[in-house]
PDB file of C-alpha atoms and ligand atoms in Angstrom:
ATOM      1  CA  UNK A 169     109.041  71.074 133.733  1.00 49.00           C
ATOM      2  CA  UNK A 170     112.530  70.309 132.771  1.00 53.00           C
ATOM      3  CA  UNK A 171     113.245  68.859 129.254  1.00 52.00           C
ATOM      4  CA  UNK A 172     114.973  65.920 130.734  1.00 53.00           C
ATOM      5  CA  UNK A 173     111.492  64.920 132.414  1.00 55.00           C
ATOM      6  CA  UNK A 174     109.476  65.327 129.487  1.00 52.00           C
ATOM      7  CA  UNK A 175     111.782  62.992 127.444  1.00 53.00           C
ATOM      8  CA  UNK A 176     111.349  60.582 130.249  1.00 54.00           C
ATOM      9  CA  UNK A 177     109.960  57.664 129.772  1.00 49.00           C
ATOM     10  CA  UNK A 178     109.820  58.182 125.901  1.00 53.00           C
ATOM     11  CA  UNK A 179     113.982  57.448 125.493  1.00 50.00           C
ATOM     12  CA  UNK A 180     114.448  55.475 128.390  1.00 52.00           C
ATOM     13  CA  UNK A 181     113.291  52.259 127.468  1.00 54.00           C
ATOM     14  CA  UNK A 182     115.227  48.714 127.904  1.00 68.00           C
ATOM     15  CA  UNK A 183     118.602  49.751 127.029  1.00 89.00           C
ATOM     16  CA  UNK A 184     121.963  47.477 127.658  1.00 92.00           C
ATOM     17  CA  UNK A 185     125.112  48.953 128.103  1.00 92.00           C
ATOM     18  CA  UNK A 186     128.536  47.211 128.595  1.00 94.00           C
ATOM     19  CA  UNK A 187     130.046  49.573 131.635  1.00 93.00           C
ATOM     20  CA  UNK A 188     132.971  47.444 132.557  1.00 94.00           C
ATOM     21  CA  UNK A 189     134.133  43.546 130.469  1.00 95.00           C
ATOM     22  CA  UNK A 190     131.254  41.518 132.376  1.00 96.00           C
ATOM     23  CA  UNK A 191     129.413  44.243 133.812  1.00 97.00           C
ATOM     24  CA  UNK A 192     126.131  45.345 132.198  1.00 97.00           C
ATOM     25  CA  UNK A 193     123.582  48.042 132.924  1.00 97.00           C
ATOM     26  CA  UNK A 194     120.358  47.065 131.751  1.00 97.00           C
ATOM     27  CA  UNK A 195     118.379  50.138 131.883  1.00 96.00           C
ATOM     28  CA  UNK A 196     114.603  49.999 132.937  1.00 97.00           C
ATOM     29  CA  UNK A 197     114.831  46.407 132.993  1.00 97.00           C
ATOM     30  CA  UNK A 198     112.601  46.198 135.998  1.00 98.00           C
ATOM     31  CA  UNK A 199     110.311  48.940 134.967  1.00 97.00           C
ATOM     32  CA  UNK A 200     107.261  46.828 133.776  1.00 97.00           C
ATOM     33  CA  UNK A 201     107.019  44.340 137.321  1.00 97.00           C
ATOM     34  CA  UNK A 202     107.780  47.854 139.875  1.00 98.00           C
ATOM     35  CA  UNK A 203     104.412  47.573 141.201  1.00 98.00           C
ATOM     36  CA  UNK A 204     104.863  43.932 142.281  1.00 98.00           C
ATOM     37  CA  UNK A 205     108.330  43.996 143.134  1.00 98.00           C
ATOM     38  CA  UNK A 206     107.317  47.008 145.539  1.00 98.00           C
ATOM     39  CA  UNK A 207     104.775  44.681 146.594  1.00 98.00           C
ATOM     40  CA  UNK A 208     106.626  41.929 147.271  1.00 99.00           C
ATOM     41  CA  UNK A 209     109.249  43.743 149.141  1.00 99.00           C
ATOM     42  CA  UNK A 210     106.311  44.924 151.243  1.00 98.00           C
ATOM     43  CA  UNK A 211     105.470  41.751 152.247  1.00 98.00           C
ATOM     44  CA  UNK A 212     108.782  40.313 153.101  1.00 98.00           C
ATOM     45  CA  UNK A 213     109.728  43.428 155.355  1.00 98.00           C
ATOM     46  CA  UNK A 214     106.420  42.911 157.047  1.00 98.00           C
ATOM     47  CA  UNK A 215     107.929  39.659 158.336  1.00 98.00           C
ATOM     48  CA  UNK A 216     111.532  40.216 158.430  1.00 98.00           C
ATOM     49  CA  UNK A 217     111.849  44.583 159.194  1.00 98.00           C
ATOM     50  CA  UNK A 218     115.101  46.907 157.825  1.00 98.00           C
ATOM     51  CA  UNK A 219     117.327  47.007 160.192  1.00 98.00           C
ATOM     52  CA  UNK A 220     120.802  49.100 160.738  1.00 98.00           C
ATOM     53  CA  UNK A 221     123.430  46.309 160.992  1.00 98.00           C
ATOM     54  CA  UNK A 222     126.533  46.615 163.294  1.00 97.00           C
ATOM     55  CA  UNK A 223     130.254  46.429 161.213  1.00 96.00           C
ATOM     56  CA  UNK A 224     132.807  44.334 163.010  1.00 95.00           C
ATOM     57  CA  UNK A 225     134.462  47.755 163.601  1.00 95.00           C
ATOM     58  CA  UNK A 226     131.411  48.545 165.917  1.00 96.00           C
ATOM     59  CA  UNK A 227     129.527  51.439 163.541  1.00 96.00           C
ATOM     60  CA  UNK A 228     125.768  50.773 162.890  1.00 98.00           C
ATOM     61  CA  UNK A 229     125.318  51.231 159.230  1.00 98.00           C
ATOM     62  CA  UNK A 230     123.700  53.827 157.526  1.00 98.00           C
ATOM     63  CA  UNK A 231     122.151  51.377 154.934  1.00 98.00           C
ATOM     64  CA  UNK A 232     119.539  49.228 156.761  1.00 98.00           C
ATOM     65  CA  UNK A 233     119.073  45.747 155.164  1.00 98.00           C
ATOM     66  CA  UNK A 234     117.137  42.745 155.266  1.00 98.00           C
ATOM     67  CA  UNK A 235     117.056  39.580 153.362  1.00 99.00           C
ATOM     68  CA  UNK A 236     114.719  36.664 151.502  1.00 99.00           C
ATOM     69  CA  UNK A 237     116.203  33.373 150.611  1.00 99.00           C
ATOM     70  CA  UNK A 238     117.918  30.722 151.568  1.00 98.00           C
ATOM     71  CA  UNK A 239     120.578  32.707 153.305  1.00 98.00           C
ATOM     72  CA  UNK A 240     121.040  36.082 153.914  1.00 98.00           C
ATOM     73  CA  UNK A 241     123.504  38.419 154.505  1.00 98.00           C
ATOM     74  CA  UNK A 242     124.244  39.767 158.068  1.00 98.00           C
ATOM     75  CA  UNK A 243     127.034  41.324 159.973  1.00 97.00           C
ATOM     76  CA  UNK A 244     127.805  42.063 163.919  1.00 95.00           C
ATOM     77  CA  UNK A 245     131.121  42.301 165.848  1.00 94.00           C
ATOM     78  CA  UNK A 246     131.798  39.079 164.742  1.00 95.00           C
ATOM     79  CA  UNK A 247     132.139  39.274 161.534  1.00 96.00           C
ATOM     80  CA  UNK A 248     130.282  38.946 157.767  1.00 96.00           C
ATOM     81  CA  UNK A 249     128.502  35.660 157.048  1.00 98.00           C
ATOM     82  CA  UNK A 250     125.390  34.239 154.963  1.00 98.00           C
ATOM     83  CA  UNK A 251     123.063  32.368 157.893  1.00 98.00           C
ATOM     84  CA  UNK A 252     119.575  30.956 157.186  1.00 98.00           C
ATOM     85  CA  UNK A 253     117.810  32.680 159.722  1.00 98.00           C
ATOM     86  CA  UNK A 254     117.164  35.916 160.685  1.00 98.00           C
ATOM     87  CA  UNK A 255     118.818  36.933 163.725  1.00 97.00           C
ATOM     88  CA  UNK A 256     116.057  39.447 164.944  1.00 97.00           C
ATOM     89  CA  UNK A 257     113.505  36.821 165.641  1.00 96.00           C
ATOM     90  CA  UNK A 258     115.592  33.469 164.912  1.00 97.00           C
ATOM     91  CA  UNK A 259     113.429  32.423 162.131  1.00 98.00           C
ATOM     92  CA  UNK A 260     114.226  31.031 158.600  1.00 98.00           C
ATOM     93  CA  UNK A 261     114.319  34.727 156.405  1.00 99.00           C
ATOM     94  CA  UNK A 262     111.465  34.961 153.743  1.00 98.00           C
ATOM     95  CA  UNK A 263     111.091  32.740 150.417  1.00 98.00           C
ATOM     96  CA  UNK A 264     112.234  34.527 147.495  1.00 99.00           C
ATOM     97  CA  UNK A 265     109.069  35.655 145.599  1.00 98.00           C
ATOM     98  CA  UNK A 266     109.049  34.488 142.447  1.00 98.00           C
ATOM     99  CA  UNK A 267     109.042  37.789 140.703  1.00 98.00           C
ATOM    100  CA  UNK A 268     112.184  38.768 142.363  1.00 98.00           C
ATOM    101  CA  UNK A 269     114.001  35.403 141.155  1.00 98.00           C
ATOM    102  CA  UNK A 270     112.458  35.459 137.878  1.00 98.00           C
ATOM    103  CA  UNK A 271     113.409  38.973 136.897  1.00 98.00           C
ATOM    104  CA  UNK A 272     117.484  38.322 138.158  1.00 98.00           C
ATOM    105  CA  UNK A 273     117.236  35.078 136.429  1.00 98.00           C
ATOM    106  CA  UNK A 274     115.879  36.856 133.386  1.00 98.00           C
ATOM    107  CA  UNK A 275     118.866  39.977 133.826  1.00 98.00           C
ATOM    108  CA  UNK A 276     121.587  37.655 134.110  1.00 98.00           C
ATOM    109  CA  UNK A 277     120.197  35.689 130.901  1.00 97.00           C
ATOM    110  CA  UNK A 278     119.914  38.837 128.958  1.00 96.00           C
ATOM    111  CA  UNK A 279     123.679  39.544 129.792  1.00 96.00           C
ATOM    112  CA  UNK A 280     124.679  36.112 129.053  1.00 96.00           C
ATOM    113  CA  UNK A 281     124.832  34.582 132.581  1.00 97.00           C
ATOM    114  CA  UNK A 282     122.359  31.630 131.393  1.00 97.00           C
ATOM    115  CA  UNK A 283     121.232  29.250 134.094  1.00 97.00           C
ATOM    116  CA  UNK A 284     121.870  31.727 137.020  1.00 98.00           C
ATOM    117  CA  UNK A 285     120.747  30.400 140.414  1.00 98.00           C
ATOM    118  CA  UNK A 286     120.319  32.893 143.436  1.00 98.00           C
ATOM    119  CA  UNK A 287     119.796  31.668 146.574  1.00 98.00           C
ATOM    120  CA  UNK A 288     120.216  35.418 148.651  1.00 98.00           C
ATOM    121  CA  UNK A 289     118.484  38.284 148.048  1.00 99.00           C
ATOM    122  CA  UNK A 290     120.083  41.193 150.223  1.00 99.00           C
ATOM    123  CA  UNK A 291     117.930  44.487 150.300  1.00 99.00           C
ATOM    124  CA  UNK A 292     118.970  47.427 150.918  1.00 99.00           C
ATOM    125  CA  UNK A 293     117.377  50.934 152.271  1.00 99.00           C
ATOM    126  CA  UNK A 294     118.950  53.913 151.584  1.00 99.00           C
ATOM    127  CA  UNK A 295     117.279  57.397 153.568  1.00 99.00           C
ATOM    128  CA  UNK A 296     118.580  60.514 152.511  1.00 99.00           C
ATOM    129  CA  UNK A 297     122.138  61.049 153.689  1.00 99.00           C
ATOM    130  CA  UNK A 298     123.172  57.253 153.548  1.00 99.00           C
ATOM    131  CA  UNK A 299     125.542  55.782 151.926  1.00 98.00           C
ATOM    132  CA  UNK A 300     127.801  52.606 151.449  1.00 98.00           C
ATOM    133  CA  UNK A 301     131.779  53.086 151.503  1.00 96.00           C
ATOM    134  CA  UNK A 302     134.258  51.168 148.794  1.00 96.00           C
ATOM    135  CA  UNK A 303     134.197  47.305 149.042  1.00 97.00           C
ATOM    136  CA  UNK A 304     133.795  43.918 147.367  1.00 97.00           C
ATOM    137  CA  UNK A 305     131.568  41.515 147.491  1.00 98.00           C
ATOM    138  CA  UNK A 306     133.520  38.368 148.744  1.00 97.00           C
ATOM    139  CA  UNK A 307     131.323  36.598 151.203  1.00 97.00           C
ATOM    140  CA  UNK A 308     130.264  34.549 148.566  1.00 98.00           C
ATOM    141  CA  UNK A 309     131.514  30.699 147.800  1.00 97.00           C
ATOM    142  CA  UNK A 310     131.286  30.840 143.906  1.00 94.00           C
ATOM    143  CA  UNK A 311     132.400  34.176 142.087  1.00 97.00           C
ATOM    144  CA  UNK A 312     131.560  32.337 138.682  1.00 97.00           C
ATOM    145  CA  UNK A 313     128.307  33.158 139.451  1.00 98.00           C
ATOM    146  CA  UNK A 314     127.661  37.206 138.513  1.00 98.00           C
ATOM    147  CA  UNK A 315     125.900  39.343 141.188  1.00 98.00           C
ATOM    148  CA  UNK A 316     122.323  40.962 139.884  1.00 98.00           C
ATOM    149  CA  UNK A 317     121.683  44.562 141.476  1.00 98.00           C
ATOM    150  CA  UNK A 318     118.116  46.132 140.776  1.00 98.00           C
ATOM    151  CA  UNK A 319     117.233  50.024 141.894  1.00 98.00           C
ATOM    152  CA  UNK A 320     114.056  51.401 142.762  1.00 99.00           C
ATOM    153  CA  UNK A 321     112.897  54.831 144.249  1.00 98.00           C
ATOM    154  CA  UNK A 322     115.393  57.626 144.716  1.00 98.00           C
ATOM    155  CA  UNK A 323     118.520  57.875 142.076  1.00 98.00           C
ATOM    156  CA  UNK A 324     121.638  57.421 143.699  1.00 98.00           C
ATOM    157  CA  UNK A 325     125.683  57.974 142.477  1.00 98.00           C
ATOM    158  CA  UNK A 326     127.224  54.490 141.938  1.00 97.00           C
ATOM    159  CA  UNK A 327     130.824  53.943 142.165  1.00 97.00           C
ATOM    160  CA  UNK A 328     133.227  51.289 141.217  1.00 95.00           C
ATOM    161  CA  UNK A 329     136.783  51.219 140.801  1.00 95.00           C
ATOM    162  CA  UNK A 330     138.840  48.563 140.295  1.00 95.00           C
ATOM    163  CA  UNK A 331     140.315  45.410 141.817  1.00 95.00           C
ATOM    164  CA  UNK A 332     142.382  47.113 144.476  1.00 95.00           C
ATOM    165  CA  UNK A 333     140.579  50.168 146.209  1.00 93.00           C
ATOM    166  CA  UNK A 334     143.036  52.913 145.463  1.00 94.00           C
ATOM    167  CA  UNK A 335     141.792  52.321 141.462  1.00 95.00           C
ATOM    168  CA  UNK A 336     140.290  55.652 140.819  1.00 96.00           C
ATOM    169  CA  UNK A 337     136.322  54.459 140.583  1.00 96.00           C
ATOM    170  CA  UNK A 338     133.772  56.327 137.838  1.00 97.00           C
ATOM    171  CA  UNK A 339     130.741  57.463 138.936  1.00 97.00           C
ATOM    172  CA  UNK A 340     127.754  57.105 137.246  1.00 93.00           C
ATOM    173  CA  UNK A 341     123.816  57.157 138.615  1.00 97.00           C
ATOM    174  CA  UNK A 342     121.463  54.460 138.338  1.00 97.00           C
ATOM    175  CA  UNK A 343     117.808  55.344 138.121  1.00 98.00           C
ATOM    176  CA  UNK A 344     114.800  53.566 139.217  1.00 98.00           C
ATOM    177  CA  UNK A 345     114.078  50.177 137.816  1.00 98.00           C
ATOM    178  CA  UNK A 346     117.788  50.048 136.367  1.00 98.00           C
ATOM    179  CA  UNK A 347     119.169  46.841 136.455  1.00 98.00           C
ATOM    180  CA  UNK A 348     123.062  45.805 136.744  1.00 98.00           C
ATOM    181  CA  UNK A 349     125.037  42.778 136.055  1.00 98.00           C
ATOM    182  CA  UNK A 350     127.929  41.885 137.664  1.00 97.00           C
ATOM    183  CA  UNK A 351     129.838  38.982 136.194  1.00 97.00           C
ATOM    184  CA  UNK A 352     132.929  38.072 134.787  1.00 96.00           C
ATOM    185  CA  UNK A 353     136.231  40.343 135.077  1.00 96.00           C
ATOM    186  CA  UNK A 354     134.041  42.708 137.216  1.00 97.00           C
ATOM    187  CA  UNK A 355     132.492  40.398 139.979  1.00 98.00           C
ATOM    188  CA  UNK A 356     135.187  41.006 142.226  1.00 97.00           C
ATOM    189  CA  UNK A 357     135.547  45.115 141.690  1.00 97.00           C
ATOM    190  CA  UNK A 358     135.484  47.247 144.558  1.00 97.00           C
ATOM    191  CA  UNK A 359     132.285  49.417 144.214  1.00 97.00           C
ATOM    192  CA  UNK A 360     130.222  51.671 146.574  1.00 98.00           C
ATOM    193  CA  UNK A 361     127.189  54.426 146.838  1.00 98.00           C
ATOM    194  CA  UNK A 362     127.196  57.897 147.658  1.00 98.00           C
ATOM    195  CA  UNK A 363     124.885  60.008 149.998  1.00 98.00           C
ATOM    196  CA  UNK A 364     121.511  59.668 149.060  1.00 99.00           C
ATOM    197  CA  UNK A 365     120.139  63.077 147.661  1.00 98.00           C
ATOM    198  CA  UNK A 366     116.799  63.920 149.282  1.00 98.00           C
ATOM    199  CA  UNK A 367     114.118  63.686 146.881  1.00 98.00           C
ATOM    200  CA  UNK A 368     110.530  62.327 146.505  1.00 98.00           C
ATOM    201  CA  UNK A 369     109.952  59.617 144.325  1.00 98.00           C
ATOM    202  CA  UNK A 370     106.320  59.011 143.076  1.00 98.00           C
ATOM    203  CA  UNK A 371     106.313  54.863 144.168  1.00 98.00           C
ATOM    204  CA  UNK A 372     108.442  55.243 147.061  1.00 98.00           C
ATOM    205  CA  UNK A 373     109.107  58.590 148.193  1.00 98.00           C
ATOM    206  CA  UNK A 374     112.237  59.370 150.188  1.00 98.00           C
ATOM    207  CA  UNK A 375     114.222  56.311 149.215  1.00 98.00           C
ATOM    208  CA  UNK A 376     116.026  53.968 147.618  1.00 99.00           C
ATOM    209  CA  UNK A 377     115.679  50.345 147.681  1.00 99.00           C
ATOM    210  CA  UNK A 378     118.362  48.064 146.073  1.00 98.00           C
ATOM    211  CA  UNK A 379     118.093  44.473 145.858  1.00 99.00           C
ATOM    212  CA  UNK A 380     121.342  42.398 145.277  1.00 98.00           C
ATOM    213  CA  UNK A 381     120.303  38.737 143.998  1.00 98.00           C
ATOM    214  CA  UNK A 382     123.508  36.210 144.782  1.00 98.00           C
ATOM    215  CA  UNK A 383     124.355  32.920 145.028  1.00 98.00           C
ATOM    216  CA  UNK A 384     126.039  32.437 148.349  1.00 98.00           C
ATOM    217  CA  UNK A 385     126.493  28.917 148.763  1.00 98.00           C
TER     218      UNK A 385
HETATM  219  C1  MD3 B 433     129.905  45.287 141.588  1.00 57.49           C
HETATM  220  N1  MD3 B 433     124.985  47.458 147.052  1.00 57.49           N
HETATM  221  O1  MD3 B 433     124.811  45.336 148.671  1.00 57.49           O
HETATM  222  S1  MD3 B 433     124.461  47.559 143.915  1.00 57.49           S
HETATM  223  C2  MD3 B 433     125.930  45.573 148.171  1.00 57.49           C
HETATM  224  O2  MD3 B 433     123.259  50.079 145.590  1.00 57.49           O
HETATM  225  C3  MD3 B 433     126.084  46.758 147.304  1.00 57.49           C
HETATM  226  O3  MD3 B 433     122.969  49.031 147.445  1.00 57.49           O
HETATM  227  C4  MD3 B 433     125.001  48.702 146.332  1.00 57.49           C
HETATM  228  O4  MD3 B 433     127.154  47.046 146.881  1.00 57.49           O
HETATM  229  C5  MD3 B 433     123.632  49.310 146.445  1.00 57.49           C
HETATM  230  O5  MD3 B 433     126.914  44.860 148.344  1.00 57.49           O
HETATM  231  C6  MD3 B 433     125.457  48.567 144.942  1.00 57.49           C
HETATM  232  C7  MD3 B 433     125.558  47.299 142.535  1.00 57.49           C
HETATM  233  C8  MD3 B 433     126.572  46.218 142.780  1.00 57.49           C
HETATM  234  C9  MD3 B 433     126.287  45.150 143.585  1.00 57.49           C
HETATM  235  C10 MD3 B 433     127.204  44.128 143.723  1.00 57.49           C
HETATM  236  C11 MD3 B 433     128.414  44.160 143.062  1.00 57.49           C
HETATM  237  C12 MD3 B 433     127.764  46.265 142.137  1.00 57.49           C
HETATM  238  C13 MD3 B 433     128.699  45.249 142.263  1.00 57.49           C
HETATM  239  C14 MD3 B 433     129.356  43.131 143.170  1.00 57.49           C
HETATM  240  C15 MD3 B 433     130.534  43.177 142.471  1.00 57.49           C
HETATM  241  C16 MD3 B 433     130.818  44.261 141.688  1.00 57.49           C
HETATM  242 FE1   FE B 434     128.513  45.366 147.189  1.00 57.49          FE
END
């Protein structure tokens, strides 16, 4: 065994770190709730499955997504857009489980977003080999509000560059249950994932989930 596992868990614990002026990484934040966050995702994909979305451009997406909330977050040839119902099925998406808004609520507290209010929960499923190219988030109506991303399963190689895309981005990897912060001067960065490294992780095996808690409207 490798050093760097025996240490883990032992120096790892809740750790904040400013990454970018209203950006925060809140490492292992979501550690102690994985089992029921895990669950809860469970349940909502049960009613409302991953599926590969189609870009405007015409490309399915290598990321498959769902949502629970209000509104959630879906593309086709048409375009971007928050709607309140799933298109596969035409049905309102999922509530958002408690646990899932009272751990972003709690995040965006701890980095001084009091009184944050999500009302879209986008998941994401990365399989080995995907990844999500440079962009911003912009389909949202208020970017006062920060964006709350939380990792579980595989690690992955996080990017994010600046406000226009040719800013050189840093890399850096977030871990399972890390929690990051978006708020501020950062909300509106361009930021993206690399290709999922293969791996086998002991709660979710060969994946990555990542849930992105907004408010959209
Ligand atoms: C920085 N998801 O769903 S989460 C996305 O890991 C998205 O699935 C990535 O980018 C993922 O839109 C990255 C970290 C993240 C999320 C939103 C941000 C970083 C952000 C919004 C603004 C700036
Ligand atoms: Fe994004």
């Amino acid at each position: 065994m490798a050093t760097a596992d025996l240490f883990e868990g032992v120096f790892d614990g809740p750790r904040r770190e400013e990454i970018a002026p209203g950006a925060a990484l809140l490492h292992g934040f979501a550690r102690p709730q994985e089992r029921d966050l895990i669950g809860a995702i469970e349940a909502i994909v049960g009613r409302a499955p991953f599926r590969h979305m189609m870009t405007p451009g015409g490309h399915a997406m290598s990321v498959a997504m769902t949502s629970c909330g209000r509104v959630g977050w879906v593309t086709d040839r048409s375009g971007y857009r928050y709607a309140t119902h799933d298109p596969q099925g035409d049905r309102p998406w999922p509530e958002m489980p408690s646990v899932l808004r009272d751990l972003a609520i709690g995040a965006a507290a701890e980095a001084g977003f009091a009184g944050f209010d999500p009302d879209a929960c986008l998941i994401n499923r990365y399989a080995p080999g995907a990844r999500m190219a440079l962009h911003q988030d912009r389909d949202e109506q208020d970017f006062s509000a920060p964006i709350v991303s939380v990792s579980l399963g595989l690690p992955a190689i996080f990017q994010f560059g600046g406000m226009a895309r040719s800013d050189k981005p840093r890399r850096f990897e977030l871990r399972h249950g890390d929690v990051l912060v978006w708020g501020g001067e950062s909300r509106l960065v361009y930021h993206g994932v690399l290709a999922l490294k293969d791996g086998d992780h002991e709660l979710l095996g060969r994946q990555r989930i990542n849930l992105t808690f907004r408010k959209a409207l």
